[in-house]
DNA sequence: AATGAATGAGCGTTCATTCAT
DNA sequence: AATGAATGAACGCTCATTCAT
């Protein structure tokens, strides 16, 4: 039941937004009562936090595995992180969109918890870039922290428009983003 | 007074979100009454739409000027568009953050109006890229529409973290983004 | 202007009801502002009272003339009163419907004023009936006061359904009501 | 509780009118809160509709029984319908007065539902009259549809003035109305 | 584990009215 | 004679939350 509530909540939060979705809305669709909801969650915010936690923890775990894989070069790790984010978009689109949009509705404490993990995720990307720079694979005149933000912007923005069912399959999107990020727009002969 | 309401609304919508900000919140801070608010706006949604309209119209106008400037090469136009977006972030940060977050709260009609302008803005970037491709300046194996989304992701994401008061002045951010977008991460010698 | 406000108010009060019609509604349709309204009327209730006063005074005046006409027999006077009410329905339908429906929204003082005139109107009918009874034209086993109410019920109810544009022209309606009231439903041979 | 809300609402709607009675007014008198009201009714209009439905359905049922009773002649059925309406006035005066006054505040759909039943009630009277005409008991030069309206005017108007506690007991009112309707005002010798 | 009833605070909106100009 | 700006009270309604059962 708890899981069912979370699933339905994700569906509705994505469609209508957190504050526009009432607990009544959620339980109505499940055919249970509000009392039930409060048996499993102490508050609406707690439910949101559960969704956040599950989401970001999972993402960080998968990223950690990529980084721990020492058989991959920094360049390959970077590509794998892009792949991770595009894959996630496909698997957990609704969850991710909620993640980007509704942070404001968490309590200050919860926000800090999430922000810490989020920062860790970003710092990991930064580290990969730095390693690449040290190895001379990446240019070293660009600041790694900004580049990490840039990578995240590139991929995260996709949640706003990309649908895997369209012309571009996920694999190709990863390829395009990787190519762009690694070699840029300009033609070599110019 | 109408202008004062809009200013205060932008401030609060950014801080607390559209649906969490009540009209009472807005007028309380201005020391007027709700009746006053409704003298100037027909609804809370209308106020939001006013903010949207003003914002996106202004942005499209400035982009149009860049594109109309035939003394600029596609590459330079692209850089100018990046500069436009970063400049705007600095001038209109709050307005822009609202723009990205609260679309859901517009009426269907209004959403369509905004989406049309937004699409125009994106199509303009696409066009610049396409022109660059045709002139052989840009690689032509990457799809222009995705690249437009990529540029927008790169710049728009900045609204989430960039503060001009920090170590990186706006000019340099434009430079970093341009360099990354044009030539990529990889060192030439690799 | 005062007259224009009254006309428009009658139109709207009939269509939407007194309390559902706002002063804004009235002045909007006339292209003037609320300030204007309050130049001519001290309150919304005062406007309603003006409508009431004009209406019932006019009606009583016309009834008085019928009763003063000594060339008419009681029976003829009764028919003329029915005709007056049907004529009025046609000339002043909206005004009359307001009269029947919105009394509740007058102040207590005003209600009393109106009720007095209304009672006078009814008492006049009663008097005609009584005169008819004394002259032996009307049965005298039926109480005149109830009969006055009956006549008013018969005619006033027409405001709920009768439209002069239909199959039955006003003249005929008067005839039907008169016939029914004077001789009843039953066939003489029964 | 639902029943208590309906009772109190009827009392207040009759005294002050539907739109002048706020939900706050209703719940205040019952010592509960507005939230409670909305637990039982989806809207103020729904409450009104409940009152309408209950009222008119009950009335139509009782009328149907009279009409189905084949031991009664048309004349007797007509008298019984008058009795039904007067009895109802006494039992359900407030409900009935609301019924006559507040239809405007129902939604279009609901109005249509009620109008259908109301029309059925009227058509039933018409039918009784027509049967009487065919049997030669009633005059046949008067149109039955108008006569049905006339009967309804006669009885329904009583809701505006008749109090059973006065000089005239209900039984006698029925008798007066029946006599008037059947044989009219005029003395036979005239 | 779940229900049903109730609360209380707040929300967006309306509106009669006022008043300086 | 009329306007434009503002008020303040009320309204219908929503909703997260509580709690006895």
mmCIF file with all atom_site columns, N, CA and C in Angstrom, chain C residues 162-187:
data_model
loop_
_atom_site.group_PDB
_atom_site.id
_atom_site.type_symbol
_atom_site.label_atom_id
_atom_site.label_alt_id
_atom_site.label_comp_id
_atom_site.label_asym_id
_atom_site.label_entity_id
_atom_site.label_seq_id
_atom_site.pdbx_PDB_ins_code
_atom_site.Cartn_x
_atom_site.Cartn_y
_atom_site.Cartn_z
_atom_site.occupancy
_atom_site.B_iso_or_equiv
_atom_site.pdbx_formal_charge
_atom_site.auth_seq_id
_atom_site.auth_comp_id
_atom_site.auth_asym_id
_atom_site.auth_atom_id
_atom_site.pdbx_PDB_model_num
ATOM 1  N N  . UNK C 1 162 ? -46.934 32.892 -18.632 1.00 0.00 ? 162 UNK C N  1
ATOM 2  C CA . UNK C 1 162 ? -47.630 33.438 -19.788 1.00 0.00 ? 162 UNK C CA 1
ATOM 3  C C  . UNK C 1 162 ? -46.741 34.328 -20.649 1.00 0.00 ? 162 UNK C C  1
ATOM 4  N N  . UNK C 1 163 ? -46.740 34.077 -21.956 1.00 0.00 ? 163 UNK C N  1
ATOM 5  C CA . UNK C 1 163 ? -46.089 34.998 -22.887 1.00 0.00 ? 163 UNK C CA 1
ATOM 6  C C  . UNK C 1 163 ? -47.120 35.426 -23.919 1.00 0.00 ? 163 UNK C C  1
ATOM 7  N N  . UNK C 1 164 ? -47.310 36.734 -24.045 1.00 0.00 ? 164 UNK C N  1
ATOM 8  C CA . UNK C 1 164 ? -48.379 37.246 -24.925 1.00 0.00 ? 164 UNK C CA 1
ATOM 9  C C  . UNK C 1 164 ? -48.162 36.845 -26.383 1.00 0.00 ? 164 UNK C C  1
ATOM 10 N N  . UNK C 1 165 ? -46.934 36.446 -26.715 1.00 0.00 ? 165 UNK C N  1
ATOM 11 C CA . UNK C 1 165 ? -46.648 36.098 -28.105 1.00 0.00 ? 165 UNK C CA 1
ATOM 12 C C  . UNK C 1 165 ? -47.188 34.721 -28.479 1.00 0.00 ? 165 UNK C C  1
ATOM 13 N N  . UNK C 1 166 ? -47.627 33.945 -27.509 1.00 0.00 ? 166 UNK C N  1
ATOM 14 C CA . UNK C 1 166 ? -48.072 32.574 -27.762 1.00 0.00 ? 166 UNK C CA 1
ATOM 15 C C  . UNK C 1 166 ? -49.444 32.481 -28.407 1.00 0.00 ? 166 UNK C C  1
ATOM 16 N N  . UNK C 1 167 ? -50.068 31.330 -28.257 1.00 0.00 ? 167 UNK C N  1
ATOM 17 C CA . UNK C 1 167 ? -51.356 31.074 -28.909 1.00 0.00 ? 167 UNK C CA 1
ATOM 18 C C  . UNK C 1 167 ? -52.499 31.920 -28.360 1.00 0.00 ? 167 UNK C C  1
ATOM 19 N N  . UNK C 1 168 ? -52.393 32.177 -27.079 1.00 0.00 ? 168 UNK C N  1
ATOM 20 C CA . UNK C 1 168 ? -53.490 32.875 -26.411 1.00 0.00 ? 168 UNK C CA 1
ATOM 21 C C  . UNK C 1 168 ? -53.204 34.363 -26.335 1.00 0.00 ? 168 UNK C C  1
ATOM 22 N N  . UNK C 1 169 ? -53.950 35.192 -27.055 1.00 0.00 ? 169 UNK C N  1
ATOM 23 C CA . UNK C 1 169 ? -53.730 36.634 -26.924 1.00 0.00 ? 169 UNK C CA 1
ATOM 24 C C  . UNK C 1 169 ? -54.255 37.132 -25.578 1.00 0.00 ? 169 UNK C C  1
ATOM 25 N N  . UNK C 1 170 ? -53.724 38.245 -25.120 1.00 0.00 ? 170 UNK C N  1
ATOM 26 C CA . UNK C 1 170 ? -54.078 38.759 -23.793 1.00 0.00 ? 170 UNK C CA 1
ATOM 27 C C  . UNK C 1 170 ? -55.581 38.865 -23.570 1.00 0.00 ? 170 UNK C C  1
ATOM 28 N N  . UNK C 1 171 ? -56.249 39.374 -24.576 1.00 0.00 ? 171 UNK C N  1
ATOM 29 C CA . UNK C 1 171 ? -57.709 39.526 -24.456 1.00 0.00 ? 171 UNK C CA 1
ATOM 30 C C  . UNK C 1 171 ? -58.386 38.237 -24.066 1.00 0.00 ? 171 UNK C C  1
ATOM 31 N N  . UNK C 1 172 ? -57.929 37.165 -24.710 1.00 0.00 ? 172 UNK C N  1
ATOM 32 C CA . UNK C 1 172 ? -58.584 35.882 -24.464 1.00 0.00 ? 172 UNK C CA 1
ATOM 33 C C  . UNK C 1 172 ? -58.247 35.368 -23.065 1.00 0.00 ? 172 UNK C C  1
ATOM 34 N N  . UNK C 1 173 ? -57.019 35.650 -22.630 1.00 0.00 ? 173 UNK C N  1
ATOM 35 C CA . UNK C 1 173 ? -56.645 35.226 -21.290 1.00 0.00 ? 173 UNK C CA 1
ATOM 36 C C  . UNK C 1 173 ? -57.544 35.898 -20.256 1.00 0.00 ? 173 UNK C C  1
ATOM 37 N N  . UNK C 1 174 ? -57.792 37.167 -20.471 1.00 0.00 ? 174 UNK C N  1
ATOM 38 C CA . UNK C 1 174 ? -58.694 37.900 -19.574 1.00 0.00 ? 174 UNK C CA 1
ATOM 39 C C  . UNK C 1 174 ? -60.063 37.235 -19.574 1.00 0.00 ? 174 UNK C C  1
ATOM 40 N N  . UNK C 1 175 ? -60.502 36.878 -20.746 1.00 0.00 ? 175 UNK C N  1
ATOM 41 C CA . UNK C 1 175 ? -61.827 36.259 -20.882 1.00 0.00 ? 175 UNK C CA 1
ATOM 42 C C  . UNK C 1 175 ? -61.888 34.925 -20.152 1.00 0.00 ? 175 UNK C C  1
ATOM 43 N N  . UNK C 1 176 ? -60.850 34.113 -20.350 1.00 0.00 ? 176 UNK C N  1
ATOM 44 C CA . UNK C 1 176 ? -60.813 32.793 -19.697 1.00 0.00 ? 176 UNK C CA 1
ATOM 45 C C  . UNK C 1 176 ? -60.830 32.954 -18.178 1.00 0.00 ? 176 UNK C C  1
ATOM 46 N N  . UNK C 1 177 ? -59.964 33.813 -17.698 1.00 0.00 ? 177 UNK C N  1
ATOM 47 C CA . UNK C 1 177 ? -59.898 34.022 -16.249 1.00 0.00 ? 177 UNK C CA 1
ATOM 48 C C  . UNK C 1 177 ? -61.240 34.543 -15.714 1.00 0.00 ? 177 UNK C C  1
ATOM 49 N N  . UNK C 1 178 ? -61.848 35.481 -16.432 1.00 0.00 ? 178 UNK C N  1
ATOM 50 C CA . UNK C 1 178 ? -63.115 36.053 -15.975 1.00 0.00 ? 178 UNK C CA 1
ATOM 51 C C  . UNK C 1 178 ? -64.185 34.979 -15.924 1.00 0.00 ? 178 UNK C C  1
ATOM 52 N N  . UNK C 1 179 ? -64.297 34.262 -17.010 1.00 0.00 ? 179 UNK C N  1
ATOM 53 C CA . UNK C 1 179 ? -65.293 33.199 -17.111 1.00 0.00 ? 179 UNK C CA 1
ATOM 54 C C  . UNK C 1 179 ? -65.135 32.185 -15.987 1.00 0.00 ? 179 UNK C C  1
ATOM 55 N N  . UNK C 1 180 ? -63.873 31.751 -15.802 1.00 0.00 ? 180 UNK C N  1
ATOM 56 C CA . UNK C 1 180 ? -63.602 30.756 -14.761 1.00 0.00 ? 180 UNK C CA 1
ATOM 57 C C  . UNK C 1 180 ? -63.994 31.300 -13.392 1.00 0.00 ? 180 UNK C C  1
ATOM 58 N N  . UNK C 1 181 ? -63.586 32.523 -13.158 1.00 0.00 ? 181 UNK C N  1
ATOM 59 C CA . UNK C 1 181 ? -63.805 33.104 -11.839 1.00 0.00 ? 181 UNK C CA 1
ATOM 60 C C  . UNK C 1 181 ? -65.294 33.334 -11.588 1.00 0.00 ? 181 UNK C C  1
ATOM 61 N N  . UNK C 1 182 ? -66.005 33.686 -12.634 1.00 0.00 ? 182 UNK C N  1
ATOM 62 C CA . UNK C 1 182 ? -67.409 34.023 -12.433 1.00 0.00 ? 182 UNK C CA 1
ATOM 63 C C  . UNK C 1 182 ? -68.316 32.806 -12.444 1.00 0.00 ? 182 UNK C C  1
ATOM 64 N N  . UNK C 1 183 ? -68.040 31.869 -13.341 1.00 0.00 ? 183 UNK C N  1
ATOM 65 C CA . UNK C 1 183 ? -68.996 30.761 -13.477 1.00 0.00 ? 183 UNK C CA 1
ATOM 66 C C  . UNK C 1 183 ? -68.425 29.380 -13.209 1.00 0.00 ? 183 UNK C C  1
ATOM 67 N N  . UNK C 1 184 ? -67.104 29.281 -13.063 1.00 0.00 ? 184 UNK C N  1
ATOM 68 C CA . UNK C 1 184 ? -66.524 27.995 -12.678 1.00 0.00 ? 184 UNK C CA 1
ATOM 69 C C  . UNK C 1 184 ? -66.420 26.991 -13.805 1.00 0.00 ? 184 UNK C C  1
ATOM 70 N N  . UNK C 1 185 ? -65.897 25.842 -13.417 1.00 0.00 ? 185 UNK C N  1
ATOM 71 C CA . UNK C 1 185 ? -65.606 24.783 -14.361 1.00 0.00 ? 185 UNK C CA 1
ATOM 72 C C  . UNK C 1 185 ? -66.827 23.969 -14.767 1.00 0.00 ? 185 UNK C C  1
ATOM 73 N N  . UNK C 1 186 ? -67.682 23.766 -13.815 1.00 0.00 ? 186 UNK C N  1
ATOM 74 C CA . UNK C 1 186 ? -68.765 22.800 -14.043 1.00 0.00 ? 186 UNK C CA 1
ATOM 75 C C  . UNK C 1 186 ? -69.730 23.235 -15.132 1.00 0.00 ? 186 UNK C C  1
ATOM 76 N N  . UNK C 1 187 ? -70.164 22.258 -15.870 1.00 0.00 ? 187 UNK C N  1
ATOM 77 C CA . UNK C 1 187 ? -71.181 22.507 -16.891 1.00 0.00 ? 187 UNK C CA 1
ATOM 78 C C  . UNK C 1 187 ? -72.532 22.720 -16.199 1.00 0.00 ? 187 UNK C C  1
#
